[in-house]
Amino acid sequence: MNGRVELANAIRALAMDAVQQANSGHPGMPMGMAEIADALWNDHLRHNPANPAWPDRDRFLLSNGHGSMLLYALLHLAGYDLPLEELKRFRQLHSKTPGHPELGCAPGVETTTGPLGQGMANAVGMALAERLLATHFNRPGFDIVDHHTYVLLGDGCMMEGVSHEACSLAGTLGLGKLIAIYDDNGISIDSEKAHIANWYTDNVPKRFEGYGWQVIANVDGHDVEAVNRALKKAKREKARPTLICCKTVIAKGAPNKANTGAAHGAPLGAAEVAATRQAIGWPYPPFEIPESVRSGWDARESGKRVERRWNRLFAAYTEAHPELAADFRRRMAGELPQDFGARVDALTHETNARAETVATRKASQNVLETIKLALPELLGGSADLTGSNLTMVKASKVIGREGDGNYLFYGVREFGMCAIMNGIALHGGFIPYGGTFLVFSDYARNALRMAALMKLRVIYVFTHDSIGLGEDGPTHQPVEHAASLRLIPNMAVWRPCDTVESTVAWAAAIGRRDGPTALLLSRQNLPFAKRDEAALGNVRRGGYVIAGAAGASRAVIIATGSEVAIALAAQKMLAEEGVPVRVVSMPSTSAFDRQDAVYRESVLPRGVPRVAVEAGVTDYWRKYVGLEGAVVGIDRFGESAPGGELFRHFGFTPERVAAAVKGIL
């Protein structure tokens, strides 16, 4: 048997065996893309199985993540630390081979995929990060950043809107080291009922040519040499990303289920697996790979050689450019400059002393003006709202088709922006932040969820955070969004009330290495809130006493963002009536909830009635005030009118808050 045929058939065998044993999974795509994987991994991909985190490795992403057994088979055969036993435990509890690839499970998995199209967008972010790092760090004779990003995708990825957003931008930016391979097999889940032509007739090559990509069409995906030629041509193109359109047969080799929807998302069945073995000439029992095939896939020695060459290059680079080399190591390790904490502390005290009354979106920009100079890895952007989000600063340099830069105009592409930011963070070397209106976080919601799932350090600047934005009306006024973001596991949410809390929120977001952070910022000016030194030190805890009663408090008012000023005014009114109350500013419930029980109770004493105030839905706050407490909020959509008028209309006034306190007493 031809050696290359056996290499591909090893993928087919492992995929159908693992899915069959799990009685769950998607065997068709891995079987159909086996030759493509052989050509890419054995003839082009630069990687080292012994060091999956080698900085200058090529990135490989499986956007059509349902075909995860393709990736697991490749990692196992190439020599990564993914033993055969883990393939036998495919889709089982605590295995390294979950149903869809997950970052942090199997070594060599670059991103979590499954929600279609997002892996493609992640790849755009990775390719952009590669280009920006190369432009910044490379010097003549020292191309220490020089790798490609390869991504496999299928019809489902093509149909999802995020692929349009991300691929359009990739073409505009001319990301020449991005190579996408399209598995054009004409089958998706509903193909069991009807052919894909009933719902997908896009001319994909023309579409990508319109984006400004190089398109290599009509490639036989089962011809290793044809795929090889296409990959060589793709790598020669420097000014445009490349799409290789490969025509394939889903479940290639299965005599009865190839080219059918039945092979997409279900085991082939014992009889069909046996028939496939005979049809492709694979006489080995389940999960057995002959040594001749293993040696053909083994990339451990070649991987060591290619990394060793890079290590020699980087050693020479370190000698010639020691400061650049140190900064490269620091950034790729995700470490902040040693003096960053001291800088932030100084900035916090300076901000407290200035006592400015500005919108928190402006306070955010002021923070960025200072910290951007100390953090070259901050990579900013906005989804066509730069002038509203205030995400650009004096040190921002716009990214174009060529050259360095640190600020990207994403265009009206909220989902694409956030999924691309995930790819940038995954690549390493950058801390990405991107802005849009809070209400439009809905467009990007699944990318936000994926960032939280992968624990990525990305920062969302969500401005126009309430009905306070005013005349644009209910279509633009978020009411449920703060609460819904807080419900995403591992998503840190900050809604600051003034310049000091905005500074601390940014510091927390940048310092956090285990998940994303959403900053919810106001359009309207918010008054500076005076606080003593103890309160200043406790802002980072997410909730703290910003104003206490002279004596024992009869109630606690909890507020966030623009409503803190209302709560403080209500406290004064109540004090004049002989009702002492405490005001707690809670800019981050997620940070507050992580504090120890002693601290939390010192802020919210047991047995003291509570009122929460936020210009958003009320249910979330019941966890703090209980059923016996009160919430001043809004459980309906807004109106079109000036912001101040809307606050009065919906009862966000000191008088109403004071009445709520008296009501629970």
XYZ file of C-alpha atoms in Angstrom, residues 41-42 45-54 56-60 70-87 96 105-110 294 297-304 306-307:
53
model
C 1.208 18.333 9.077
C 3.835 16.203 7.381
C 3.603 22.663 9.698
C 6.496 23.919 11.859
C 5.917 22.655 15.379
C 7.582 20.728 18.170
C 5.493 18.095 20.001
C 7.889 18.301 22.944
C 7.205 22.020 23.394
C 3.666 22.988 22.361
C 4.279 26.547 23.641
C 7.340 27.279 21.478
C 7.575 30.723 16.822
C 5.582 27.584 16.061
C 3.001 27.651 13.296
C -0.501 27.915 14.713
C -3.030 25.245 13.702
C -8.957 14.806 13.462
C -6.973 17.019 15.818
C -6.627 14.386 18.533
C -5.433 11.803 16.028
C -2.889 14.271 14.636
C -1.559 15.206 18.064
C -1.258 11.580 19.113
C 0.438 10.430 15.917
C 2.810 13.409 15.741
C 4.156 12.654 19.194
C 2.436 15.068 21.558
C 1.753 13.924 25.114
C -1.626 12.507 24.196
C -1.471 8.730 24.704
C -3.675 6.240 22.911
C -5.635 5.661 26.105
C -6.931 9.227 25.880
C -8.234 8.580 22.363
C -8.003 15.010 27.487
C -6.929 19.708 27.881
C -4.740 18.113 25.229
C -1.309 19.665 24.590
C -1.164 21.279 21.177
C -4.766 22.516 21.161
C -4.438 26.221 20.407
C 3.679 5.778 13.414
C 3.731 10.660 11.396
C 6.289 11.135 14.186
C 7.354 14.788 14.279
C 9.402 14.753 17.475
C 12.868 14.774 15.920
C 12.020 17.259 13.171
C 10.313 19.421 15.790
C 13.391 19.460 17.984
C 13.364 23.341 13.942
C 13.062 24.731 17.482
